[in-house]
Short mmCIF file of C-alpha atoms in Angstrom, two decimals:
data_model
loop_
_atom_site.label_atom_id
_atom_site.label_comp_id
_atom_site.label_asym_id
_atom_site.label_seq_id
_atom_site.Cartn_x
_atom_site.Cartn_y
_atom_site.Cartn_z
CA MET A 8 -41.67 -26.44 2.74
CA ARG A 9 -41.38 -25.21 -1.42
CA SER A 10 -41.89 -21.86 -0.66
CA ARG A 11 -38.55 -22.51 2.06
CA ASP A 12 -36.34 -23.42 -1.31
CA PHE A 13 -37.59 -20.34 -2.84
CA TYR A 14 -36.04 -18.11 0.09
CA SER A 15 -33.10 -20.63 0.48
CA GLY A 16 -32.36 -19.93 -3.39
CA PHE A 17 -33.12 -16.11 -3.53
CA GLY A 18 -30.73 -15.35 0.15
CA ALA A 19 -27.93 -17.59 -1.72
CA ALA A 20 -28.22 -15.42 -4.69
CA LEU A 21 -28.35 -12.26 -2.73
CA PHE A 22 -24.99 -13.77 -1.01
CA LEU A 23 -23.33 -14.61 -4.37
CA CYS A 24 -24.17 -11.31 -5.27
CA SER A 25 -23.35 -9.50 -1.89
CA LEU A 26 -19.68 -11.46 -2.25
CA ALA A 27 -18.99 -10.00 -5.32
CA ALA A 28 -19.50 -6.61 -4.53
CA SER A 29 -17.05 -6.98 -1.45
CA VAL A 30 -14.59 -7.96 -3.40
CA PRO A 31 -12.14 -5.36 -4.58
CA SER A 32 -12.54 -4.44 -8.04
CA CYS A 33 -10.11 -4.15 -10.15
CA GLY A 34 -9.49 -1.29 -11.77
CA PRO A 35 -7.24 1.09 -13.86
CA THR A 36 -4.02 1.33 -11.85
CA VAL A 37 -0.56 1.99 -12.79
CA ALA A 38 2.46 0.40 -11.33
CA LEU A 39 6.37 1.60 -11.60
CA THR A 40 8.84 -0.74 -9.95
CA LEU A 41 11.21 0.34 -7.07
CA ARG A 42 14.74 -1.02 -6.74
CA PRO A 43 16.79 -1.50 -4.04
CA THR A 44 19.44 -0.19 -6.62
CA CYS A 45 19.02 2.20 -8.92
CA ASN A 46 21.92 2.32 -11.39
CA ILE A 47 21.99 4.62 -14.71
CA THR A 48 24.67 4.56 -17.19
CA THR A 49 23.91 8.26 -18.45
CA PRO A 50 24.78 8.90 -22.46
CA ASN A 51 28.46 10.36 -21.90
CA GLY A 52 29.59 7.44 -20.08
CA PHE A 53 28.71 7.93 -16.36
CA ASN A 54 27.85 5.31 -14.06
CA VAL A 55 25.16 6.51 -11.60
CA TYR A 56 24.98 3.82 -8.27
CA SER A 57 21.79 5.28 -6.44
CA SER A 58 19.88 4.01 -3.72
CA TRP A 59 15.78 2.88 -3.66
CA GLY A 60 13.88 4.37 -6.17
CA THR A 61 12.65 4.32 -9.56
CA HIS A 62 13.46 5.36 -12.99
CA ILE A 63 12.17 8.79 -14.24
CA VAL A 64 12.88 10.19 -17.58
CA VAL A 65 12.76 13.86 -18.23
CA ASP A 66 13.48 15.01 -21.85
CA LYS A 67 15.62 12.03 -22.24
CA THR A 68 17.39 12.21 -19.37
CA GLU A 69 16.80 9.41 -16.69
CA LEU A 70 16.91 10.15 -13.02
CA CYS A 71 16.30 7.89 -9.39
CA ALA A 72 13.40 9.08 -7.97
CA ALA A 73 12.12 8.11 -4.66
CA PRO A 74 8.73 8.58 -4.08
CA SER A 75 7.94 10.84 -0.94
CA THR A 76 5.06 12.89 0.95
CA TYR A 77 7.10 15.85 0.92
CA GLY A 78 5.38 17.86 -0.91
CA PRO A 79 2.69 17.78 -3.81
CA THR A 80 5.13 18.35 -7.33
CA PRO A 81 8.35 16.37 -8.62
CA ILE A 82 10.98 17.88 -6.58
CA LEU A 83 14.51 16.93 -9.09
CA GLU A 84 17.49 17.09 -8.71
CA HIS A 85 19.54 20.25 -10.97
CA LYS A 86 23.70 20.11 -11.69
CA LEU A 87 24.05 23.14 -9.23
CA VAL A 88 23.86 21.21 -6.49
CA CYS A 89 27.40 19.32 -7.56
CA ASP A 90 29.06 22.10 -8.26
CA GLU A 91 32.33 21.85 -6.61
CA GLY A 92 31.00 24.76 -4.02
CA ASP A 93 28.46 22.71 -3.60
CA ARG A 94 29.00 19.24 -2.59
CA GLY A 95 31.00 19.56 0.06
CA SER A 96 33.26 17.14 0.60
CA MET A 97 32.16 14.52 -1.48
CA SER A 98 33.69 14.09 -5.26
CA ALA A 99 31.69 14.24 -8.30
CA GLY A 100 31.00 11.06 -8.70
CA GLU A 101 29.73 10.40 -4.74
CA CYS A 102 27.76 13.83 -5.26
CA ARG A 103 25.83 12.06 -8.71
CA SER A 104 25.40 8.62 -7.57
CA ARG A 105 24.23 10.60 -3.93
CA ARG A 106 21.65 12.48 -6.18
CA GLY A 107 20.26 9.69 -8.54
CA ASN A 108 21.45 11.54 -11.31
CA PHE A 109 20.76 15.38 -12.30
CA LEU A 110 19.39 17.43 -14.74
CA GLU A 111 21.79 19.85 -17.11
CA ASP A 112 21.47 23.08 -18.85
CA GLY A 113 20.22 22.73 -22.51
CA GLY A 114 18.52 19.31 -22.10
CA PHE A 115 15.06 20.69 -20.35
CA GLU A 116 12.87 23.31 -20.52
CA LEU A 117 13.68 25.93 -17.75
CA ALA A 118 10.75 28.00 -15.95
CA ALA A 119 12.58 30.62 -13.96
CA SER A 120 9.62 32.91 -14.32
CA GLY A 121 8.60 34.37 -11.09
CA ASP A 122 4.57 33.47 -11.40
CA VAL A 123 5.93 29.35 -11.65
CA LEU A 124 8.65 30.39 -8.95
CA GLY A 125 6.07 31.58 -6.59
CA THR A 126 3.44 29.19 -7.19
CA LEU A 127 5.79 26.47 -6.59
CA ASN A 128 7.12 27.89 -3.16
CA ASN A 129 3.88 27.73 -2.06
CA GLN A 130 2.71 24.23 -2.88
CA ASN A 131 5.69 23.25 -1.43
CA PRO A 132 6.11 24.59 2.46
CA ASN A 133 7.64 21.87 3.77
CA TRP A 134 10.49 22.44 1.34
CA VAL A 135 11.15 26.09 1.46
CA HIS A 136 11.13 26.34 4.85
CA ASN A 137 14.12 23.40 5.29
CA THR A 138 15.88 24.65 2.12
CA GLY A 139 14.57 28.36 0.68
CA ASN A 140 13.08 29.86 -1.97
CA PHE A 141 13.04 27.29 -5.75
CA GLU A 142 15.37 29.07 -7.74
CA LEU A 143 14.52 27.14 -10.90
CA ALA A 144 11.96 25.14 -12.28
CA THR A 145 11.04 23.23 -15.66
CA THR A 146 8.25 22.67 -17.03
CA SER A 147 8.80 19.56 -19.20
CA PRO A 148 6.77 16.66 -18.64
CA ILE A 149 8.16 13.52 -16.93
CA GLU A 150 7.94 10.07 -18.61
CA ILE A 151 7.20 7.58 -15.45
CA LEU A 152 6.63 4.70 -17.67
CA PRO A 153 7.75 4.02 -21.38
CA GLU A 154 4.97 6.01 -23.24
CA LEU A 155 3.58 7.41 -20.24
CA VAL A 156 3.92 11.16 -20.15
CA LEU A 157 2.70 13.31 -16.95
CA PRO A 158 2.59 17.28 -18.30
CA VAL A 159 4.28 18.33 -14.79
CA THR A 160 5.48 21.28 -13.47
CA SER A 161 8.41 20.32 -11.46
CA GLY A 162 11.26 22.40 -8.66
CA LEU A 163 14.70 21.68 -9.22
CA ILE A 164 17.04 21.08 -6.35
CA THR A 165 19.67 23.52 -6.34
CA LYS A 166 21.12 23.55 -3.38
CA GLY A 167 21.41 22.00 0.40
CA ASP A 168 22.15 18.45 1.51
CA GLN A 169 19.10 17.55 3.53
CA HIS A 170 17.76 15.26 0.95
CA THR A 171 19.10 11.87 -0.89
CA GLN A 172 17.40 12.19 -4.42
CA SER A 173 15.01 13.60 -6.92
CA HIS A 174 11.19 13.52 -5.17
CA LEU A 175 8.37 11.85 -7.02
CA PRO A 176 5.20 13.19 -4.57
CA LEU A 177 2.64 10.84 -3.03
CA ASN A 178 1.06 13.16 -1.06
CA GLU A 179 -2.24 14.27 -1.28
CA LYS A 180 -2.42 17.43 -3.78
CA SER A 181 0.41 15.29 -5.66
CA THR A 182 -0.04 16.56 -9.38
CA ILE A 183 1.59 13.02 -10.13
CA ILE A 184 -1.16 11.52 -9.16
CA GLU A 185 -4.13 14.65 -10.61
CA ALA A 186 -2.30 13.90 -13.85
CA LEU A 187 -3.43 10.23 -13.90
CA HIS A 188 -6.47 11.05 -12.75
CA THR A 189 -7.49 13.16 -15.21
CA ALA A 190 -5.59 11.68 -18.34
CA GLY A 191 -8.48 8.71 -16.85
CA TYR A 192 -5.43 6.26 -15.70
CA ILE A 193 -6.44 5.91 -12.60
CA THR A 194 -10.56 6.53 -11.63
CA GLU A 195 -9.72 7.02 -7.35
CA ARG A 196 -7.08 9.22 -6.32
CA SER A 197 -4.68 6.62 -4.78
CA PHE A 198 -1.57 4.45 -4.71
CA SER A 199 -0.34 1.43 -2.77
CA ILE A 200 3.06 0.60 -2.07
CA ASP A 201 5.49 -2.34 -1.03
CA VAL A 202 8.70 -1.28 -0.64
CA GLY A 203 10.57 -4.11 -1.36
CA SER A 204 13.87 -4.77 0.68
CA GLU A 205 16.87 -3.25 0.53
CA ASP A 206 18.76 -6.57 2.97
CA PHE A 207 22.25 -6.47 1.49
CA HIS A 208 22.24 -10.46 1.33
CA SER A 209 18.80 -10.63 -0.66
CA PRO A 210 17.64 -7.65 -1.74
CA ARG A 211 13.76 -7.73 -3.77
CA ASN A 212 12.17 -4.85 -5.86
CA GLY A 213 9.12 -3.52 -4.68
CA LEU A 214 5.62 -2.01 -6.61
CA LEU A 215 4.10 1.41 -6.24
CA THR A 216 0.46 0.92 -7.78
CA PHE A 217 -1.00 4.40 -8.95
CA GLY A 218 -4.91 3.31 -8.14
CA GLY A 219 -5.71 0.97 -6.29
CA TYR A 220 -4.07 -2.69 -4.23
CA ASN A 221 -3.55 -5.97 -4.21
CA PRO A 222 -5.83 -7.54 -1.29
CA SER A 223 -3.36 -10.77 -2.21
CA ARG A 224 -0.60 -8.72 -0.94
CA VAL A 225 -2.03 -8.50 2.73
CA LEU A 226 -1.69 -11.07 5.17
CA GLY A 227 -4.75 -11.13 7.83
CA ASP A 228 -6.16 -7.71 8.63
CA PHE A 229 -6.28 -4.42 6.97
CA PRO A 230 -6.99 -1.95 9.28
CA LYS A 231 -7.85 1.86 8.15
CA PHE A 232 -6.74 5.00 9.26
CA ASP A 233 -8.03 8.33 8.96
CA ILE A 234 -6.24 10.99 7.31
CA ASP A 235 -6.39 14.67 9.49
CA MET A 236 -6.49 16.85 6.81
CA ASP A 237 -6.54 19.65 9.13
CA ALA A 238 -3.78 18.55 11.35
CA LEU A 239 -0.85 17.54 8.44
CA LYS A 240 2.25 19.23 10.71
CA LEU A 241 3.48 17.08 13.22
CA GLU A 242 3.15 18.39 16.20
CA ASP A 243 5.93 20.06 17.91
CA THR A 244 7.37 20.62 14.22
CA GLU A 245 7.29 22.56 11.02
CA ARG A 246 7.50 18.57 9.37
CA TYR A 247 4.32 18.39 7.32
CA CYS A 248 3.30 14.21 7.22
CA PRO A 249 -0.36 13.58 5.81
CA LEU A 250 0.05 9.81 7.00
CA GLN A 251 0.06 9.83 10.69
CA VAL A 252 0.14 6.86 13.00
CA ASN A 253 0.09 6.42 17.05
CA ILE A 254 2.97 4.27 18.45
CA ASP A 255 1.91 2.00 21.68
CA THR A 256 5.12 1.16 22.07
CA VAL A 257 8.84 0.60 20.38
CA THR A 258 10.90 -2.30 22.01
CA VAL A 259 14.65 -3.13 21.19
CA TYR A 260 16.21 -6.55 22.26
CA ILE A 261 19.86 -6.13 23.43
CA ASN A 262 21.05 -9.60 23.97
CA GLY A 263 17.52 -10.64 24.63
CA LYS A 264 16.72 -7.56 27.23
CA PRO A 265 14.22 -5.05 26.35
CA PHE A 266 14.28 -1.74 26.15
CA ASP A 267 11.56 0.44 25.32
CA LEU A 268 12.45 3.51 22.79
CA ILE A 269 8.98 4.60 22.88
CA PHE A 270 6.31 4.29 25.53
CA ARG A 271 2.75 4.46 25.78
CA ASP A 272 1.80 7.59 27.37
CA ASN A 273 3.77 9.32 24.39
CA LYS A 274 1.05 11.07 22.60
CA SER A 275 2.78 12.55 19.74
CA PRO A 276 1.64 10.41 16.37
CA ALA A 277 4.87 8.96 14.56
CA CYS A 278 5.17 10.21 10.72
CA ILE A 279 5.22 7.54 8.00
CA GLU A 280 7.63 8.35 5.36
CA MET A 281 9.03 6.09 2.25
CA TYR A 282 11.46 8.63 1.34
CA ASP A 283 13.59 7.92 4.68
CA ARG A 284 14.89 4.51 5.42
CA LEU A 285 15.67 4.11 8.13
CA LEU A 286 13.94 4.75 12.00
CA ARG A 287 14.41 8.26 13.50
CA LEU A 288 14.03 8.67 16.94
CA PRO A 289 13.11 11.72 19.23
CA GLU A 290 16.17 12.74 21.14
CA ILE A 291 15.19 11.01 24.17
CA SER A 292 14.53 7.26 22.20
CA LEU A 293 17.98 7.94 20.70
CA LYS A 294 19.76 8.24 23.71
CA ILE A 295 18.11 5.22 25.57
CA LEU A 296 19.61 3.22 22.55
CA ARG A 297 22.87 4.74 22.53
CA ASP A 298 23.37 4.48 26.35
CA ALA A 299 21.76 0.70 25.88
CA LEU A 300 24.90 -0.21 23.21
CA ASP A 301 27.32 1.41 25.45
CA GLY A 302 27.00 -0.26 28.63
CA LEU A 303 28.35 -3.32 25.88
CA GLN A 304 31.75 -4.49 26.72
CA ASP A 305 32.11 -5.32 23.48
CA VAL A 306 29.74 -3.17 20.98
CA GLU A 307 31.58 0.53 20.52
CA LEU A 308 29.68 3.24 18.52
CA ILE A 309 31.97 4.42 15.74
CA PRO A 310 32.18 8.13 15.06
CA PRO A 311 31.76 9.77 11.63
CA ALA A 312 35.69 9.89 10.53
CA GLY A 313 35.10 13.24 8.80
CA GLU A 314 33.65 17.08 9.71
CA HIS A 315 30.75 16.51 6.76
CA LYS A 316 27.28 16.01 7.57
CA ASP A 317 27.73 12.76 5.21
CA SER A 318 28.77 9.72 7.54
CA ARG A 319 32.40 8.89 6.17
CA TYR A 320 34.41 5.49 7.86
CA GLU A 321 38.15 3.88 6.91
CA ASN A 322 37.83 1.36 4.08
CA GLY A 323 41.38 0.09 3.79
CA ASP A 324 43.31 0.44 1.17
CA ASP A 325 39.96 1.79 -0.86
CA GLY A 326 40.09 5.17 1.19
CA GLU A 327 36.56 5.65 3.11
CA ILE A 328 33.25 4.92 2.80
CA LEU A 329 30.42 7.12 2.27
CA ASP A 330 27.52 6.53 4.02
CA PRO A 331 24.28 8.39 2.43
CA GLU A 332 22.12 7.97 4.92
CA PRO A 333 24.05 7.80 7.93
CA GLY A 334 23.22 5.45 10.54
CA LEU A 335 24.58 4.24 14.26
CA ILE A 336 27.39 2.04 13.37
CA PHE A 337 29.58 -0.08 15.45
CA ARG A 338 32.28 -2.52 14.81
CA SER A 339 31.53 -6.34 13.34
CA ASN A 340 33.00 -8.99 15.11
CA ASN A 341 32.10 -12.54 16.83
CA GLU A 342 31.31 -10.87 19.82
CA THR A 343 28.93 -8.43 18.61
CA SER A 344 27.47 -11.02 16.80
CA GLY A 345 23.08 -11.47 17.59
CA VAL A 346 23.28 -8.10 20.15
CA LEU A 347 21.08 -6.99 18.91
CA THR A 348 18.59 -8.82 18.50
CA SER A 349 15.16 -7.58 17.52
CA MET A 350 12.77 -4.67 17.19
CA THR A 351 9.11 -4.49 17.42
CA ILE A 352 6.91 -1.49 16.79
CA LYS A 353 3.67 -1.58 17.75
CA ILE A 354 1.14 0.73 16.26
CA LYS A 355 -1.98 1.43 18.06
CA ASP A 356 -5.24 -0.55 16.32
CA GLY A 357 -2.60 -1.39 13.82
CA PRO A 358 -0.22 -4.40 12.92
CA THR A 359 2.75 -4.85 14.95
CA VAL A 360 5.99 -4.68 13.18
CA THR A 361 8.87 -6.97 13.86
CA LEU A 362 12.59 -6.38 12.55
CA ASN A 363 14.61 -8.88 13.25
CA GLU A 364 18.32 -8.94 13.39
CA ARG A 365 19.43 -9.25 10.02
CA ASP A 366 16.69 -6.80 9.18
CA LEU A 367 18.16 -4.47 12.31
CA VAL A 368 21.73 -4.64 11.44
CA GLN A 369 23.39 -4.16 7.91
CA PRO A 370 26.86 -4.70 6.56
CA LEU A 371 28.33 -1.14 6.16
CA VAL A 372 27.18 -0.35 2.55
CA GLY A 373 28.37 3.07 0.58
CA LEU A 374 30.00 5.27 -2.00
CA SER A 375 33.82 5.04 -2.94
CA SER A 376 35.35 7.73 -4.18
CA ASP A 377 34.54 7.67 -7.81
CA GLY A 378 30.39 7.13 -6.81
CA THR A 379 30.86 2.67 -7.41
CA ARG A 380 28.62 1.10 -4.46
CA VAL A 381 30.95 -0.63 -2.30
CA SER A 382 30.22 -2.60 1.37
CA ASN A 383 32.46 -3.36 4.02
CA ASP A 384 30.96 -6.32 6.32
CA SER A 385 33.87 -5.11 9.28
CA TYR A 386 31.10 -2.44 9.67
CA SER A 387 27.72 -2.95 11.14
CA LYS A 388 24.81 -0.19 10.23
CA ILE A 389 21.93 -0.22 12.87
CA MET A 390 18.36 0.87 11.53
CA VAL A 391 18.23 3.86 12.86
CA TYR A 392 19.10 7.80 11.72
CA GLN A 393 22.33 8.50 13.69
CA THR A 394 20.51 12.31 14.63
CA ALA A 395 17.64 12.41 16.28
CA GLY A 396 14.07 13.57 14.95
CA GLN A 397 12.53 17.16 15.90
CA GLY A 398 10.26 17.42 18.80
CA LEU A 399 8.64 13.61 20.01
CA ALA A 400 7.96 12.24 17.06
CA PRO A 401 9.41 9.55 15.04
CA ILE A 402 9.25 9.20 11.78
CA LEU A 403 8.87 5.18 10.33
CA GLY A 404 10.97 4.84 6.77
CA ARG A 405 11.43 1.71 4.70
CA ALA A 406 13.03 -0.22 7.12
CA PHE A 407 9.60 -0.54 9.04
CA LEU A 408 7.26 -0.49 5.96
CA SER A 409 9.41 -3.40 4.33
CA LYS A 410 7.04 -5.39 5.97
CA LEU A 411 4.01 -3.80 5.43
CA LEU A 412 1.19 -3.37 1.98
CA MET A 413 0.68 0.77 3.01
CA TYR A 414 -2.39 2.03 0.60
CA VAL A 415 -3.58 5.34 0.69
CA ASN A 416 -7.01 6.35 -0.70
CA TYR A 417 -6.97 10.26 -0.54
CA ASP A 418 -10.68 10.26 -2.20
CA ASP A 419 -11.92 8.57 1.13
CA ARG A 420 -9.40 10.45 3.28
CA GLN A 421 -7.93 7.45 4.46
CA PHE A 422 -5.11 4.72 4.26
CA GLN A 423 -4.82 1.17 5.30
CA LEU A 424 -1.95 -0.82 6.72
CA GLY A 425 -0.94 -4.74 6.16
CA LEU A 426 1.45 -6.91 7.04
CA LEU A 427 2.79 -8.20 3.82
CA ASP A 428 1.55 -11.83 2.69
CA GLU A 429 5.69 -12.55 1.81
CA GLU A 430 4.47 -15.62 -0.02
CA SER A 431 2.27 -14.30 -2.25
CA VAL A 432 5.30 -11.96 -2.90
CA SER A 433 7.86 -14.52 -3.48
CA GLN A 434 5.63 -16.09 -5.78
CA GLY A 435 5.62 -12.74 -8.01
CA THR A 436 2.16 -11.27 -7.80
CA THR A 437 2.32 -8.41 -8.40
CA GLY A 438 -1.60 -7.21 -8.48
CA GLN A 439 -1.05 -4.99 -11.65
CA CYS A 440 -4.25 -4.91 -13.69
CA THR A 441 -4.27 -2.22 -16.47
CA SER A 442 -6.79 -0.84 -19.21
CA PRO A 443 -6.79 1.94 -21.29
CA PRO A 444 -7.22 5.15 -19.60
CA SER A 445 -11.04 6.79 -20.44
CA ASN A 446 -9.74 9.76 -22.35
CA SER A 447 -6.37 8.97 -23.73
CA ASN A 448 -5.19 8.08 -27.32
CA LYS A 449 -3.03 6.20 -25.99
CA THR A 450 -3.66 2.52 -24.97
CA PRO A 451 -1.40 0.64 -22.19
CA ALA A 452 -0.63 -2.92 -24.02
CA LEU A 453 -1.36 -5.74 -21.58
CA SER A 454 0.52 -8.37 -21.03
CA PRO A 455 -0.80 -12.55 -21.78
CA ALA A 456 -0.51 -12.77 -18.25
CA GLU A 457 -3.08 -10.33 -17.72
CA ILE A 458 -4.98 -10.95 -20.44
CA ALA A 459 -5.09 -14.35 -18.85
CA GLY A 460 -5.92 -13.26 -16.15
CA LEU A 461 -9.59 -11.24 -17.54
CA VAL A 462 -10.19 -13.66 -19.97
CA LEU A 463 -10.14 -16.20 -17.02
CA GLY A 464 -11.98 -13.56 -14.72
CA THR A 465 -14.79 -12.54 -17.37
CA VAL A 466 -15.63 -16.62 -17.65
CA ALA A 467 -15.42 -17.04 -13.97
CA PHE A 468 -18.13 -14.11 -13.79
CA LEU A 469 -20.38 -15.49 -16.28
CA LEU A 470 -20.53 -18.88 -14.81
CA ALA A 471 -21.17 -17.62 -11.68
CA ALA A 472 -23.88 -15.54 -13.20
CA ALA A 473 -25.72 -18.02 -14.94
CA ALA A 474 -25.51 -20.43 -11.45
CA VAL A 475 -27.98 -17.82 -9.72
CA LEU A 476 -30.24 -17.69 -12.59
CA TYR A 477 -30.41 -21.35 -12.86
CA TRP A 478 -31.04 -21.76 -9.50
CA PHE A 479 -34.03 -18.98 -9.13
CA PHE A 480 -35.82 -20.20 -12.48
CA ARG A 481 -35.34 -23.88 -11.29
CA VAL A 482 -36.87 -22.60 -8.00
CA ARG A 483 -39.51 -20.82 -9.32
CA LYS A 484 -40.23 -23.67 -11.71
CA ARG A 485 -41.13 -26.34 -9.04
CA LEU A 486 -43.22 -23.57 -6.55
CA ALA A 487 -45.53 -23.25 -10.28
CA GLU A 488 -45.31 -27.09 -9.77
CA ALA A 489 -46.30 -27.73 -6.54
CA GLU A 490 -49.35 -24.95 -6.43
CA THR A 491 -50.02 -26.63 -9.54
CA THR A 492 -50.09 -30.04 -7.63
CA LYS A 493 -52.14 -28.81 -4.63
CA GLY A 494 -55.03 -27.20 -6.77
CA GLU A 495 -55.58 -30.56 -8.78
CA LEU A 496 -55.73 -32.48 -5.17
CA GLY A 497 -58.37 -29.96 -4.10
CA ARG A 498 -60.30 -30.20 -7.22
CA LEU A 499 -60.48 -34.24 -6.51
CA GLN A 500 -61.16 -34.12 -3.19
CA ASP A 501 -63.66 -31.85 -3.17
CA GLU A 502 -65.51 -33.87 -5.64
CA HIS A 503 -64.83 -37.00 -3.45
CA GLN A 504 -66.59 -35.31 -1.12
CA ARG A 505 -69.82 -34.02 -3.32
CA HIS A 506 -70.15 -37.90 -4.33
CA VAL A 507 -69.89 -38.85 -0.83
CA ASP A 508 -72.69 -36.79 0.43
CA ASN A 509 -74.76 -37.34 -2.73
CA MET A 510 -74.92 -41.37 -1.71
CA GLU A 511 -75.47 -40.20 2.09
CA ILE A 512 -78.75 -38.09 0.95
CA HIS A 513 -80.33 -41.16 -1.32
CA ARG A 514 -79.46 -44.00 1.12
CA ALA A 515 -82.88 -45.68 2.24
CA PRO A 516 -83.27 -45.96 5.74
CA GLU A 517 -82.65 -49.16 7.20
CA ASP A 518 -84.75 -49.32 10.48
CA GLY A 519 -87.46 -48.38 8.53
CA GLY A 520 -87.88 -44.65 9.08
CA GLY A 521 -85.69 -42.05 11.11
CA GLY A 522 -83.60 -40.95 7.96
CA ARG A 523 -83.49 -38.08 6.34
CA GLU A 524 -85.54 -36.84 4.15
CA ARG A 525 -85.37 -37.26 0.46
CA GLY A 526 -84.49 -33.23 -1.35
CA VAL A 527 -82.92 -31.58 1.94
CA PHE A 528 -79.51 -31.30 2.11
CA GLU A 529 -77.65 -31.59 5.06
CA PRO A 530 -73.34 -31.84 5.58
CA PRO A 531 -73.14 -34.71 7.24
CA SER A 532 -71.14 -33.58 10.10
CA ARG A 533 -66.58 -35.02 10.59
CA ASN A 534 -66.90 -35.75 14.10
CA ARG A 535 -70.37 -37.47 14.18
CA ILE A 536 -69.96 -40.11 16.83
CA PRO A 537 -72.35 -43.20 16.38
CA VAL A 538 -74.99 -43.63 18.39
CA PRO A 539 -75.03 -47.35 20.24
CA VAL A 540 -78.30 -49.78 18.89
#
């Protein structure tokens, strides 16, 4: 029994050690706030009302940048993209807000040499295929947080319409992630993202964390998916996408009736891209949705008011409202309320995401002619792009990710998707745990809450270690005492037996003879049976 106590104690120690090892470590991380509306007031007085993103600074110019897996380098807006001949039907104010502000000549270091531009073009084949070669670049560092400046080269957007704002790169060759890793701000090439919510009635900030994730934000399972480095392009397309999943089904419920938009026999993987807000469906799926809506008496999809690619809709006395990310639009009234009940997206070997009516249908929010942000609740916008994607691959944007936490680890070539614990998020759990970089002169400041967390964590660890050591040495002491007691009892038993044997030898025969001969020792039989006299 004593040895069993020892092994029980030793097993408990092993259990506690394995439990500590299984808890995700809180390594050094860098966290950026993602805002549902990224607004800027420029030094010369312009107000910029951009959509979702985070603030970055390039040579004192503040930009709204959206995280993206589109390419490995930052791709920043330049003022040429909003010149009168290149902005299409947009006004100067609309263009500036839609682009999240832009860089102007003289405020940053231009890099127009052939070597720099050639390297950027080779690094960004996806961009070159859709927009053309870079004409300008900058080697000015990017400030992603106050006092955290990263030396990277950025391509500049001078033309094109296949984008909304500047790109903050998150793909497997991201120069931002590499710069943070090289400087020692993070110890693994990874990031996690909670995109927040762009719900018009209850928006919520998100969080982009480089170097790890907070497990308390995940509700339930957190399955892993492989990143296939040899198949980074979607099938049948030229679209580059490192984060691919297979979809079992996408089902939309219209007046309670299910319509399958994606089927189990569709073998094309889907692309997860946080730069896009809406869900982009392949042509056949978009047609199913349009036909289902056209079959309703009270719902009529409204085409854009103008010929420009950006969608414009009449906005009463205020002119028109520009939809920066054009979705399916219909007029709102009492009869259309509750028509689209929900949408479910079932990921193969992963979570099932359910978008309820409020997630799926939002009031139309866009830009007025002066670039200010306006809304018109007489229109309803479905979180599906009005144009189809290439091939058969759907693109899952932020409307999908708003229900999830995604953790991407490029060192392990894997990413994870789990349902977001909305209660944890509502309580303000950020998962930020920072530590000084290993080879940097700058030491990121810790907040009082972070300091308290570190102190409590250290105390808890020391107490647990002390408890394990106490248990271990206590059991060893009890085992040693048991062995000592056993030895003493054995010695006393042996002495007692010798005493009994001596008495047996010297005892006089009671029957006048037949006794043992003196001086001859015969060990007594413990199983002797008395013979009747």
